[in-house]
PDB file of C-alpha atoms and ligand atoms in Angstrom:
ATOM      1  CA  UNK H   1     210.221  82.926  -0.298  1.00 97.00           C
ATOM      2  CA  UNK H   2     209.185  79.289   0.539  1.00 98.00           C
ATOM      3  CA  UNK H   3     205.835  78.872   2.083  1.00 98.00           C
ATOM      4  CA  UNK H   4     204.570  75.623   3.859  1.00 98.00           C
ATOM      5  CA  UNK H   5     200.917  75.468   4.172  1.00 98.00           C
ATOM      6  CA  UNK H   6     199.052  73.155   6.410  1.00 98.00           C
ATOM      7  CA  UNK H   7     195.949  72.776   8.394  1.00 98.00           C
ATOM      8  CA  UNK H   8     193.992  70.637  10.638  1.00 98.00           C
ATOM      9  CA  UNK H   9     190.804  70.046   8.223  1.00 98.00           C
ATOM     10  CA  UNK H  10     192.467  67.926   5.869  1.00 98.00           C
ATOM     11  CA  UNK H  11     194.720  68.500   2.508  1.00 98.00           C
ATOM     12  CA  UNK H  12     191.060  68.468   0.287  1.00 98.00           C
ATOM     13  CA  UNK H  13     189.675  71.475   2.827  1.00 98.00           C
ATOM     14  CA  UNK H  14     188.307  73.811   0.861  1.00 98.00           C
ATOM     15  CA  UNK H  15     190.061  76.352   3.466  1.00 98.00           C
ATOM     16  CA  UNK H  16     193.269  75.298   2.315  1.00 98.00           C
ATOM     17  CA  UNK H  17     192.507  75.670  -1.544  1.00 98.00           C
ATOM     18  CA  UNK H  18     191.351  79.645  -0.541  1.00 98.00           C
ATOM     19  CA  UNK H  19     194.755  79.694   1.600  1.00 98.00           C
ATOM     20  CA  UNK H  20     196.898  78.341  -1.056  1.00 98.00           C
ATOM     21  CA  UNK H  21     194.956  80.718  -3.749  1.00 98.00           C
ATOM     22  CA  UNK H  22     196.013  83.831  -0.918  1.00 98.00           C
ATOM     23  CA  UNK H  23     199.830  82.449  -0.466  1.00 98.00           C
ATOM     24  CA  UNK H  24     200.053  81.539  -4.520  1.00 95.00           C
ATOM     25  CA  UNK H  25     201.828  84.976  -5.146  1.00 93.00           C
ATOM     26  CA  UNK H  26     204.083  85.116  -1.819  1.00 96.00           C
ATOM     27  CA  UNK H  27     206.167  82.859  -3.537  1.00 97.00           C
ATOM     28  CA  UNK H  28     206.996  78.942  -3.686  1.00 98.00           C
ATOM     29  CA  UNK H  29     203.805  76.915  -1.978  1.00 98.00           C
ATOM     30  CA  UNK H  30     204.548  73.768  -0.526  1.00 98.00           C
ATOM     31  CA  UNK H  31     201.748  71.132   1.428  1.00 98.00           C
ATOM     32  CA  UNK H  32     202.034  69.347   4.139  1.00 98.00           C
ATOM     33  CA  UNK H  33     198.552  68.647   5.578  1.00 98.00           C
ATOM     34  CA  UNK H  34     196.358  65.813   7.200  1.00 98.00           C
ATOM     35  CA  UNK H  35     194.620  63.578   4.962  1.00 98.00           C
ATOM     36  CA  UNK H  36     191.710  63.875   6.466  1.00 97.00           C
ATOM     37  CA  UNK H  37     190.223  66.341   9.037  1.00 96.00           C
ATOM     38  CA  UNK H  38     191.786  66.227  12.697  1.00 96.00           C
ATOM     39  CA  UNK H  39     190.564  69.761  14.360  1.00 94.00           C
ATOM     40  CA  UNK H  40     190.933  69.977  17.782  1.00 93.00           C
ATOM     41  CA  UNK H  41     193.553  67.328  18.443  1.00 96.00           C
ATOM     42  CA  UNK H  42     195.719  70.306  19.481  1.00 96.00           C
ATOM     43  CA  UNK H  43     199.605  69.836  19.383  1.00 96.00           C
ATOM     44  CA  UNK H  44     199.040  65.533  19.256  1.00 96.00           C
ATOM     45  CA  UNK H  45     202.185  63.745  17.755  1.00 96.00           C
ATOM     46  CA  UNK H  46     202.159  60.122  16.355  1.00 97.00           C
ATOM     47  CA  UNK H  47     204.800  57.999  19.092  1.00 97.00           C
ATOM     48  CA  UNK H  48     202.738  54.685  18.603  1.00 96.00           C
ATOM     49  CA  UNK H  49     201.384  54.559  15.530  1.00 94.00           C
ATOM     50  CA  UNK H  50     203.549  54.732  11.887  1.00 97.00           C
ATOM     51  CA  UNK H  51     203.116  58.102  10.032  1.00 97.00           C
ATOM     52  CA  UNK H  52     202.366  58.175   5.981  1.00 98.00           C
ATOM     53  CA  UNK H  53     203.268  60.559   3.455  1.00 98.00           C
ATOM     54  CA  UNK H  54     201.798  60.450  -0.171  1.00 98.00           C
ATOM     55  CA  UNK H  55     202.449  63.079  -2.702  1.00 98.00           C
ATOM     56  CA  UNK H  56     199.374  64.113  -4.192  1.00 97.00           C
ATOM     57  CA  UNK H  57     200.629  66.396  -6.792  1.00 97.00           C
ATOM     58  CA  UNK H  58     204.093  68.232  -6.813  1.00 97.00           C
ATOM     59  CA  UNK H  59     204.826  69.871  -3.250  1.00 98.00           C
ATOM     60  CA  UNK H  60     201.333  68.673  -2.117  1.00 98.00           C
ATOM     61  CA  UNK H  61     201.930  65.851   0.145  1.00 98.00           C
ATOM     62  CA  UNK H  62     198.853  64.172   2.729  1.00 98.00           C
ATOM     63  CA  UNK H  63     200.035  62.906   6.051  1.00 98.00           C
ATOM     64  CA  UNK H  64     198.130  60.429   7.764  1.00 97.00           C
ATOM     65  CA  UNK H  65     199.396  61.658  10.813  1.00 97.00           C
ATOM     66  CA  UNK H  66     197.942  65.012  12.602  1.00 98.00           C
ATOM     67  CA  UNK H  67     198.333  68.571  12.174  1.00 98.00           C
ATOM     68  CA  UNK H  68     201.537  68.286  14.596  1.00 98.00           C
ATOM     69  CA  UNK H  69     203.025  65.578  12.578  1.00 98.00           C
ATOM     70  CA  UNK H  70     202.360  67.295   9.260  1.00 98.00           C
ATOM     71  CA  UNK H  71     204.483  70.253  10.085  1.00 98.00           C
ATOM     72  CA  UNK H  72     207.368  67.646  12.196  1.00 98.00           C
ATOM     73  CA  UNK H  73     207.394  65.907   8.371  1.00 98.00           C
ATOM     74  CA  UNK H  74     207.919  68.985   6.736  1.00 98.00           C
ATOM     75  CA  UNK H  75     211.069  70.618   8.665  1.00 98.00           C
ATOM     76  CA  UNK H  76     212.982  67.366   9.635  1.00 98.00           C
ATOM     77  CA  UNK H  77     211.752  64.888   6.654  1.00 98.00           C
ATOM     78  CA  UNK H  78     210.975  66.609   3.521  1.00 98.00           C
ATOM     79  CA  UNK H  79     213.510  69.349   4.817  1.00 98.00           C
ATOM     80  CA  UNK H  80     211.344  71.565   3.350  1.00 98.00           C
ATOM     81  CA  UNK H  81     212.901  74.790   5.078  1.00 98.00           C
ATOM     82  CA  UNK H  82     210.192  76.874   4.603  1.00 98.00           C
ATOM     83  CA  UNK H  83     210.584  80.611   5.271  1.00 98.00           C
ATOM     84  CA  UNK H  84     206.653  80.738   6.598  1.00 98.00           C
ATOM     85  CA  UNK H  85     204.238  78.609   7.845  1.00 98.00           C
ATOM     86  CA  UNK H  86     200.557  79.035   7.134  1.00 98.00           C
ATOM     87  CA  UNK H  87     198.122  76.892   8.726  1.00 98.00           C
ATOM     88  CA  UNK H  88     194.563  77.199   7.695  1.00 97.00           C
ATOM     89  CA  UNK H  89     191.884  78.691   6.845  1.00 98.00           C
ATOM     90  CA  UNK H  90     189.812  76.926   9.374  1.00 98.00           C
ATOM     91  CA  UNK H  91     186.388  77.638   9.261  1.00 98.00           C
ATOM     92  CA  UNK H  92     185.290  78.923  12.947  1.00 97.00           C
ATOM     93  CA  UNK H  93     187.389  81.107  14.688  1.00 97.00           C
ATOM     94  CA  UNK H  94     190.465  80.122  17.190  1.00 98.00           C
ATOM     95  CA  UNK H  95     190.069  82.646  19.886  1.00 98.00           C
ATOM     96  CA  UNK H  96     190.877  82.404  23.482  1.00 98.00           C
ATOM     97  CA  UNK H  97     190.745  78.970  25.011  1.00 95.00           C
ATOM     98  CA  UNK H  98     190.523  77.281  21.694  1.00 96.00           C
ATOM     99  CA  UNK H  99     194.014  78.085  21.493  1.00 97.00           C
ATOM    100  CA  UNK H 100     194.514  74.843  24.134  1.00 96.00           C
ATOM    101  CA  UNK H 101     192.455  72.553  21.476  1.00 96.00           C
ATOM    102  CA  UNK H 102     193.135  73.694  18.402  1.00 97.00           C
ATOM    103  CA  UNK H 103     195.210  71.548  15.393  1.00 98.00           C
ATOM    104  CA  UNK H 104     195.183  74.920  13.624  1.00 98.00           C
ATOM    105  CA  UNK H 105     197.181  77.018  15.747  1.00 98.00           C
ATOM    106  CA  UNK H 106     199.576  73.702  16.884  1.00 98.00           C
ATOM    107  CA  UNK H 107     200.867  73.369  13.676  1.00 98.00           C
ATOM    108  CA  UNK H 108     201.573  76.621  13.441  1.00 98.00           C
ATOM    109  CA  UNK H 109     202.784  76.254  17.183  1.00 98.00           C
ATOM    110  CA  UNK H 110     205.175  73.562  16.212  1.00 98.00           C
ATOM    111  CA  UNK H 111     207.067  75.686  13.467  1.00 98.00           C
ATOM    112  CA  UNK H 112     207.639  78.089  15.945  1.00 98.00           C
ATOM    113  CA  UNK H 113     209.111  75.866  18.500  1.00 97.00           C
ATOM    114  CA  UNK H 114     211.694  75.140  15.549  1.00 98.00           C
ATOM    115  CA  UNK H 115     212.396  79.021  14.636  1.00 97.00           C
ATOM    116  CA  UNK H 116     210.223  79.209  11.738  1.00 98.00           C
ATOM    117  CA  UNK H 117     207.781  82.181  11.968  1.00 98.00           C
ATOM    118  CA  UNK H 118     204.202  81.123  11.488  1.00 98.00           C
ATOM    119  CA  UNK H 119     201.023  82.110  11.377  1.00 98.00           C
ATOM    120  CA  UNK H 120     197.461  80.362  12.229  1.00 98.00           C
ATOM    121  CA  UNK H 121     194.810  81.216  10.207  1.00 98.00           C
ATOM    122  CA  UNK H 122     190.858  81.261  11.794  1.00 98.00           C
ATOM    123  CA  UNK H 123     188.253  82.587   9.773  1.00 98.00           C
ATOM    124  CA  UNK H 124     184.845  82.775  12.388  1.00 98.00           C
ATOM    125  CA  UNK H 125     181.839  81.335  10.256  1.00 97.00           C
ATOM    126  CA  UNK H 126     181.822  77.470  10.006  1.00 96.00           C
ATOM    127  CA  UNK H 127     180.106  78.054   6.461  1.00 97.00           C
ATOM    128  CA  UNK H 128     182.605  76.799   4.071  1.00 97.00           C
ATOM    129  CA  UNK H 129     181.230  78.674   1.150  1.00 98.00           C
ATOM    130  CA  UNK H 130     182.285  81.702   2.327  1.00 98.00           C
ATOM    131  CA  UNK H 131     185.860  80.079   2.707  1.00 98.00           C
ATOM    132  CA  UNK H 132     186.749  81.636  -0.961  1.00 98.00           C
ATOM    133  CA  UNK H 133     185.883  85.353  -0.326  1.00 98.00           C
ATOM    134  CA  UNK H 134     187.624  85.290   3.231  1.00 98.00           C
ATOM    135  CA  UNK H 135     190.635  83.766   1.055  1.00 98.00           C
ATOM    136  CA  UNK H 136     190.419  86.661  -1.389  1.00 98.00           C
ATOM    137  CA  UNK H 137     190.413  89.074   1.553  1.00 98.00           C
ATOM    138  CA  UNK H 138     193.029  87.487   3.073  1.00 98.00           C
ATOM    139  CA  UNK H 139     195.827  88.485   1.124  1.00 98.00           C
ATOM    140  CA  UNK H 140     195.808  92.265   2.162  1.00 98.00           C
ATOM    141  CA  UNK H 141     196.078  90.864   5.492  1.00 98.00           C
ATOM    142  CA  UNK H 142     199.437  88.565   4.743  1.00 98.00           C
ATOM    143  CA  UNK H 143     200.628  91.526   2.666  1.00 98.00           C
ATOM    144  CA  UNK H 144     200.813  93.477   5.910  1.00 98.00           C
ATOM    145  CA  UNK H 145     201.702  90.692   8.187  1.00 98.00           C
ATOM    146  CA  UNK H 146     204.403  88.191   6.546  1.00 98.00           C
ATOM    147  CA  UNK H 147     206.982  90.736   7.007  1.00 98.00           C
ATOM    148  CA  UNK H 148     206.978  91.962  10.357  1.00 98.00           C
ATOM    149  CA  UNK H 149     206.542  87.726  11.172  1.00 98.00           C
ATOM    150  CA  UNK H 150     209.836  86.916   9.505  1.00 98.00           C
ATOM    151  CA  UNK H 151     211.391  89.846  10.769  1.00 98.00           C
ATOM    152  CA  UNK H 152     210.532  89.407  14.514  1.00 97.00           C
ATOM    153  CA  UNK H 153     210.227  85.527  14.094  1.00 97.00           C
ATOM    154  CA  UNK H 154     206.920  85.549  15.233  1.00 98.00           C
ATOM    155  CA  UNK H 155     204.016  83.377  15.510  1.00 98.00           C
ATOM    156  CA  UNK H 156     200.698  84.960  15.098  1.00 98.00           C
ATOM    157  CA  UNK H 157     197.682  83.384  15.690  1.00 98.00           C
ATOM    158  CA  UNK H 158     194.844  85.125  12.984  1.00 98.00           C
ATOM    159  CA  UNK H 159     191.349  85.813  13.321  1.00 98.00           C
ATOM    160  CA  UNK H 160     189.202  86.928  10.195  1.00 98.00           C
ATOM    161  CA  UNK H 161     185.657  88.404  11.284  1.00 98.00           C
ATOM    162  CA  UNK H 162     182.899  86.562   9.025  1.00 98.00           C
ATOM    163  CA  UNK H 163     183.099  87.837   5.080  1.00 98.00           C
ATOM    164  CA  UNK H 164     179.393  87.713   4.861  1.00 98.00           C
ATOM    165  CA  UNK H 165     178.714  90.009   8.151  1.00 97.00           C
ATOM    166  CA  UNK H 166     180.473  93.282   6.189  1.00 97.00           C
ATOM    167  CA  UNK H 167     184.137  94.658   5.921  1.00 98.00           C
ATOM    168  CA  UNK H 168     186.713  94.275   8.145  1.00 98.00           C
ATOM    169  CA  UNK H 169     187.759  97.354   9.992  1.00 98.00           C
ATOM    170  CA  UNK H 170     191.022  96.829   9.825  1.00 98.00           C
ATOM    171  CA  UNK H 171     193.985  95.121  12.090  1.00 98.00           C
ATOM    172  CA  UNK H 172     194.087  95.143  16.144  1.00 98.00           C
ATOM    173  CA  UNK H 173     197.081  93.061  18.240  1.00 98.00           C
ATOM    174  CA  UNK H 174     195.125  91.128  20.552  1.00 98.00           C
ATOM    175  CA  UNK H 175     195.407  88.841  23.593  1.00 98.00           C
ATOM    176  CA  UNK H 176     193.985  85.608  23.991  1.00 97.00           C
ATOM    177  CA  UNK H 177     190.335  86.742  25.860  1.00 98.00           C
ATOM    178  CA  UNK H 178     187.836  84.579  27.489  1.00 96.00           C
ATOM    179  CA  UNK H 179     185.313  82.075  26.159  1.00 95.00           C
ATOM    180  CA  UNK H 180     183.678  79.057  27.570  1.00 94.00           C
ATOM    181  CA  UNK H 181     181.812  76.291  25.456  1.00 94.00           C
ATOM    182  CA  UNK H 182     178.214  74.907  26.813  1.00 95.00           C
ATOM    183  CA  UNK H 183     179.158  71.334  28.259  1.00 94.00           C
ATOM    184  CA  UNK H 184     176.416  69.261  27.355  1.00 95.00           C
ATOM    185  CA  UNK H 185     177.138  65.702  26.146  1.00 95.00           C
ATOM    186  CA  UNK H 186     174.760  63.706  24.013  1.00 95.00           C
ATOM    187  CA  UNK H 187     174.548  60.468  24.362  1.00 96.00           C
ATOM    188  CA  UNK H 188     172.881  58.368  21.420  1.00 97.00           C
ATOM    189  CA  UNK H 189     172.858  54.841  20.114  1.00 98.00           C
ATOM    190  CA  UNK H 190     175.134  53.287  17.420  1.00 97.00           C
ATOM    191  CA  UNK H 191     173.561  50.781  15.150  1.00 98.00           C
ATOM    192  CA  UNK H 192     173.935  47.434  16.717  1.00 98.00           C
ATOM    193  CA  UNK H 193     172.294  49.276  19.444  1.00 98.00           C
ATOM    194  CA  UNK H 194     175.664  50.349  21.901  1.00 98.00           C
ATOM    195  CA  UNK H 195     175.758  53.546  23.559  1.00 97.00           C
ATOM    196  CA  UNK H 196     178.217  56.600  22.484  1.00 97.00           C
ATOM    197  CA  UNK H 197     178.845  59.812  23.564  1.00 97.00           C
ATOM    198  CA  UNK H 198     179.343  62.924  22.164  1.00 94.00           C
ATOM    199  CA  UNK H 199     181.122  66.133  23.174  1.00 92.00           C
ATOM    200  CA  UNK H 200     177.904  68.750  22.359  1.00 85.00           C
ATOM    201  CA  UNK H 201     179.121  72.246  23.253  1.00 82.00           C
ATOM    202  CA  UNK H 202     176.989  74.012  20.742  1.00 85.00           C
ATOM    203  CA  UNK H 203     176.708  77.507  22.925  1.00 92.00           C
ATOM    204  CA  UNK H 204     179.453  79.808  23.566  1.00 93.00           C
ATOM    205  CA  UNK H 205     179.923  82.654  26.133  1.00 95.00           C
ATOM    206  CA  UNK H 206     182.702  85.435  25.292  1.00 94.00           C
ATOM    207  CA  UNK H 207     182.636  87.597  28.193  1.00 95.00           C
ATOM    208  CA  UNK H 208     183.684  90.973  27.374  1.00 96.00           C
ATOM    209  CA  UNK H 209     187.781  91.492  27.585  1.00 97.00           C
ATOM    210  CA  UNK H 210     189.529  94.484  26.965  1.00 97.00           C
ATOM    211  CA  UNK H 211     192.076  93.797  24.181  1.00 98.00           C
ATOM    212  CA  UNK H 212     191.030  90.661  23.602  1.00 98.00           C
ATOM    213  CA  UNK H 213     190.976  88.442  20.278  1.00 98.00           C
ATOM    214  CA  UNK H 214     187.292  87.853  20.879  1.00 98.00           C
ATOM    215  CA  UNK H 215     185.978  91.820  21.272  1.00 98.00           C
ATOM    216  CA  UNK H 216     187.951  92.669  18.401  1.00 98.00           C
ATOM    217  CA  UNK H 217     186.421  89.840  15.939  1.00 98.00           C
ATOM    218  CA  UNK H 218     183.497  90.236  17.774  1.00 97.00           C
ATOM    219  CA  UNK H 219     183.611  94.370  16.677  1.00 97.00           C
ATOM    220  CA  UNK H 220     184.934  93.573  12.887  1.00 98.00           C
ATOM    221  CA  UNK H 221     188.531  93.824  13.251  1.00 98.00           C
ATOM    222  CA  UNK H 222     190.911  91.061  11.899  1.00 98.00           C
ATOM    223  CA  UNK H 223     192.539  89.648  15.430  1.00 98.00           C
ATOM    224  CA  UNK H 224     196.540  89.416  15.345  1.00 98.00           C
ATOM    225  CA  UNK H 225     197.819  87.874  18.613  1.00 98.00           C
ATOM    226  CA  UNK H 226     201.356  86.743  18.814  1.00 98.00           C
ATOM    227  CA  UNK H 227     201.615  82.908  20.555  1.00 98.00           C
ATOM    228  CA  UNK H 228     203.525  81.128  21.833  1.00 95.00           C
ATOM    229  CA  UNK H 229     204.814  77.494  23.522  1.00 91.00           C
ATOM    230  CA  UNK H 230     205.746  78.628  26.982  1.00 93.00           C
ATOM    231  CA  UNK H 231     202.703  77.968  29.465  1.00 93.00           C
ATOM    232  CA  UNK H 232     204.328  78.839  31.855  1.00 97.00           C
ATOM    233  CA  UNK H 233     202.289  81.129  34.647  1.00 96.00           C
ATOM    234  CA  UNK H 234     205.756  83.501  35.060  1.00 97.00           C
ATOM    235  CA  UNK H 235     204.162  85.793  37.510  1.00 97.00           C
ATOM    236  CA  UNK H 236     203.707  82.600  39.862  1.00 97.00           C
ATOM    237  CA  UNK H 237     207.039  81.317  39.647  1.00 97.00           C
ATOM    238  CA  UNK H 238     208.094  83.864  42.493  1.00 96.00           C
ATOM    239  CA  UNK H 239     204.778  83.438  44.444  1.00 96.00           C
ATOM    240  CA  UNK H 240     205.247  79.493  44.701  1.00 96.00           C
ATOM    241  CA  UNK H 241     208.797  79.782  45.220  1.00 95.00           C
ATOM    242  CA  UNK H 242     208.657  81.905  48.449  1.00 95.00           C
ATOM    243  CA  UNK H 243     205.525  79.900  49.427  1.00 94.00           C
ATOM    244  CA  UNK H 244     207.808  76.661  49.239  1.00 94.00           C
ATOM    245  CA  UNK H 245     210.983  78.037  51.334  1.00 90.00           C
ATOM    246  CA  UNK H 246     208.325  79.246  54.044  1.00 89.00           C
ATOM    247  CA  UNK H 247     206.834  75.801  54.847  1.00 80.00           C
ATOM    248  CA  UNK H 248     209.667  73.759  53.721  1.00 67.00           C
ATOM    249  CA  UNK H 249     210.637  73.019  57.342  1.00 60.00           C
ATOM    250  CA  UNK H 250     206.572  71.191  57.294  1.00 57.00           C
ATOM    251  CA  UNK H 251     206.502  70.247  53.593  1.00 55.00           C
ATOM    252  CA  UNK H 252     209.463  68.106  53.513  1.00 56.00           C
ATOM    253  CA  UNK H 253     209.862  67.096  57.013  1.00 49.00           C
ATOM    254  CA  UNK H 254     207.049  65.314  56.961  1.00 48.00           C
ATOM    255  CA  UNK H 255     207.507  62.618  55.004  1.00 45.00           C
ATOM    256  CA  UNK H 256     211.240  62.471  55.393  1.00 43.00           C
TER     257      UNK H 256
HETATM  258 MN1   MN X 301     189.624  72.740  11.805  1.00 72.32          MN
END
């Protein structure tokens, strides 16, 4: 099996050394990550500015693009045709609406959208010394999951509870839950004296949701929820449609 790796924290992460140390016996690793961290640019592709690849070491290659462009490079310019696509560890988690920022799960994302299975990889500390263990305990959890990914050609977005808060209970299929950042904004001073902001959002809320990715991390279990790239709101589709055919007389009369 061929395995790309990637992330959005950059290719000298010390989440992607404890992912590549987890993948290292699934077969042949290759990289394809940002040079230097980009988390939360979400599914961003480079249209205006020229993209860089530099091979690092053998199949190690740093992009100077974003998590997005990494894995574009990898299918349709390196032609790596990877059988998997791992992208990670971050550390913090990816649950619920961090699914809309997140570089980690859009390069996973972006695999997908080309038919290879992937997985996104979220381990919920940001301490990146316990990056290492989570990696160690990470490979039960790809034992169980890289099969039933290639054989359903799935994307799964991954959520490891905190190493250093006990062990994990075990896996639970989730949906994406609820969770809402604090919106503060600080504003300081650069040093010739300019104003900047800053996006704060220190304190998060994770209402309680049955099934959800953030109950089960929240309650020890590793969080498995199969993504996707279709936002589409399908159980609206019908609503707006009959809404439109009712007032269309109004609606497009009026301009018309
Ligand atoms: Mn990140």
């Amino acid at each position: 099996m061929r395995i790309l790796l990637t992330n959005d924290d950059g290719i000298h992460a010390p989440g992607l050394a404890a992912l590549a140390e987890a993948a290292s016996g699934l077969g042949e690793v290759w990289v394809v990550a940002p040079v230097a961290e980009r988390s939360g640019v979400s599914h961003a592709l480079s249209l205006a500015h020229p993209v860089r690849l530099e091979e690092i070491r053998p199949r190690w290659y740093a992009c100077d693009g974003t998590p997005g462009d990494s894995t574009y490079m990898a299918l349709h310019y390196l032609k790596v045709a990877p059988d998997l696509v791992l992208s990670g560890l971050n550390p913090g988690p990816n649950l619920a609406h961090d699914l809309l920022y997140s570089g980690t799960v859009a390069a996973a994302v972006e695999a997908s959208h080309w038919g290879v299975p992937a997985m996104a990889l979220s381990h919920a500390s940001a301490r990146r010394d316990l990056l290492p263990e989570a990696g160690r305990r990470l490979r039960a959890v790809l034992d169980r999951l890289w099969p039933l990914a290639l054989a359903h050609r799935l994307a799964l977005n991954v959520n490891l509870p905190a190493v250093d808060r006990g062990e994990w209970r075990g896996l639970r299929v989730t949906r994406a839950g609820l969770r809402w950042y604090s919106t503060e904004v600080y504003e300081r001073k650069d040093p010739r004296g300019r104003p900047y902001l800053w996006v704060g959002g220190q304190d998060v809320s994770m209402p309680p949701l049955e099934g959800s990715d953030c109950d089960a991390v929240r309650d020890g279990w590793v969080s498995v929820t199969p993504i996707g790239d279709d936002l589409t709101r399908h159980d609206q589709v019908p609503l707006l449609a009959a809404a439109l055919v009712a007032g269309a007389g109004s609606v497009l009369g009026a301009g018309t």
